[in-house]
Amino acid sequence: MNIMYDIFLADDHTIIRHGLRRIIEENPGYRIVGETGDGLKVISKIRTLHPNMIILDLSMPDLNGIEVVNRIRKYNKKIKILILTMHRNNEYVYECLVSGAQGYILKEDADSELISAIKALKTGNIYISPSFSNEVIRNLIERRSNAERKRGSAIRRTLTPREREVLKLVAEGNSNKKVADKLGISVRTAEHHRLNIMKKLGVTNTAGLVRHALRTKVID
Amino acid sequence: MNIMYDIFLADDHTIIRHGLRRIIEENPGYRIVGETGDGLKVISKIRTLHPNMIILDLSMPDLNGIEVVNRIRKYNKKIKILILTMHRNNEYVYECLVSGAQGYILKEDADSELISAIKALKTGNIYISPSFSNEVIRNLIERRSNAERKRGSAIRRTLTPREREVLKLVAEGNSNKKVADKLGISVRTAEHHRLNIMKKLGVTNTAGLVRHALRTKVID
DNA sequence: AGGAAGCTGGGGCGTATGCCCCAGCTTCCT
DNA sequence: AGGAAGCTGGGGCATACGCCCCAGCTTCCT
């Protein structure tokens, strides 16, 4: 009897989950051992199923996809995580990879990309959809490793209260000088906060900060 | 028989409309001649009611409030337009004023503000809620008059197709140089587009551009 | 035929960003 | 007592941004 590679599916669309199951199980050696449409239930389900890999949609109700990645990583360091999503967004790729995912492909990609990704992750590689510019991703990864070199290992990604204040003011259109005035600190400190925020969020300019602030409801 | 000052209400919340009617009609000389909760129906309704003033909520279904202002202005130059909204946003104030509104007050303001605004507009004045920093508004108005000095009278505010392309790229985080590369134009031209967009939108930096792009669904 | 609007380029200039380096202090936790 | 994390400041530097100025060309409309 062959050793099977067990995969768990997490996606809120039932039809998509079942389509994925068929695509994957056409390939010998791979088996879907379970599935869910609820991000909150991923951990409890894999606890008994102990799959080798989780294929995860980022946009599920109740729990943010990246948060699911974090929880899986906290529970088990060995399970491979493949993100399968509709979001063609460099920052999402970055966030998922630093959170502990090994792959990121798009729902608009061909079936063959899914299989390639699964095989790549199985053998220990990282796989990112060819829809993404390698240049951009490589830049982000490089920024990450620079940041990691500075401290122990995992880059700290959650913003501090002060950083959240600065992000809010920056996203509202304040310059570093105005941020400094409003918070009663020096321009240099405001600039320092802004740079730390950018490193944590994996963006390289003001536009990225504003998008993140709006996405995470820091403003508006 | 006294001459009545006729007011039309446009707000998608029925209860609010009826509350406004009571507040306004407590004041002798003022009368609500009609109302609607649908931005698309404003013009057809005022065509037969010919009110002196329209009190307008910015966030109505089917039609953007600022677009309603534009349509009213196109139909009739004399009707006073008072914006009554929940949006405490300098850029909205600016956009409404250049579109042809004479007043902007907040739903969180006191009833007395509403009456003060109505009376101010009736006598030909412009009225902006005291909740706004006079300094900021004055800056915006000044930018407007600078821009108007350059050409005949009304500043052109709708973005051209090319400008929309540039806005999208800028909001996605591209520098002027990258925008230029992607569009096959010179950096100077990209910069020129960016500045024109900022003037039209009444913002002064990248953060404002990104916020506007997200608000108007140019990206995301 | 004339004017208005859009797209394209450039000169110049002051300031702000983005990104590296460095450091001291407090607070919290082990 | 020691370390980690957060907030605070600064030096330096290349590049980008924000804002004026100028212009030619095409397209569209009256």
Coordinates of C-alpha atoms (C1' of nucleotides) in Angstrom, one line a residue, chain A residues 167-175 194 206-211 214 219, chain B residues 91 167 170-171 194 198 203-215, chain C residues 17, chain D residues 17-18:
Chain A
L167 CA -0.2 55.1 10.3
K168 CA -3.5 56.8 10.8
L169 CA -2.1 60.3 10.5
V170 CA 0.1 59.4 7.5
A171 CA -2.9 57.8 5.7
E172 CA -4.9 60.9 6.4
G173 CA -2.3 62.8 4.4
N174 CA 0.0 64.3 7.0
S175 CA 3.6 64.7 6.2
R194 CA 6.8 55.3 9.4
T206 CA 3.0 56.0 1.2
A207 CA 0.5 54.5 -1.2
G208 CA 1.0 51.1 0.3
L209 CA 0.5 52.6 3.8
V210 CA -2.7 54.2 2.8
R211 CA -4.1 51.1 1.2
L214 CA -8.0 51.6 4.6
I219 CA -9.1 55.2 8.8
Chain B
E91 CA -12.2 66.7 0.5
L167 CA -4.3 57.5 -10.7
V170 CA -0.1 55.8 -8.5
A171 CA -2.6 54.4 -6.0
R194 CA -0.4 63.4 -11.3
M198 CA -4.4 66.4 -7.5
V203 CA -5.7 66.9 -2.6
T204 CA -2.1 67.8 -2.0
N205 CA -0.2 64.5 -1.7
T206 CA -0.1 60.8 -2.6
A207 CA -2.2 59.8 0.4
G208 CA -5.1 61.8 -0.8
L209 CA -4.8 60.3 -4.2
V210 CA -4.9 56.8 -2.8
R211 CA -7.9 57.5 -0.6
H212 CA -9.8 58.9 -3.5
A213 CA -8.9 56.0 -5.8
L214 CA -10.2 53.5 -3.2
R215 CA -13.3 55.6 -2.5
Chain C
dT17 C1' 10.6 60.3 1.3
Chain D
dC17 C1' 7.5 64.5 -4.8
dG18 C1' 5.0 68.9 -5.0

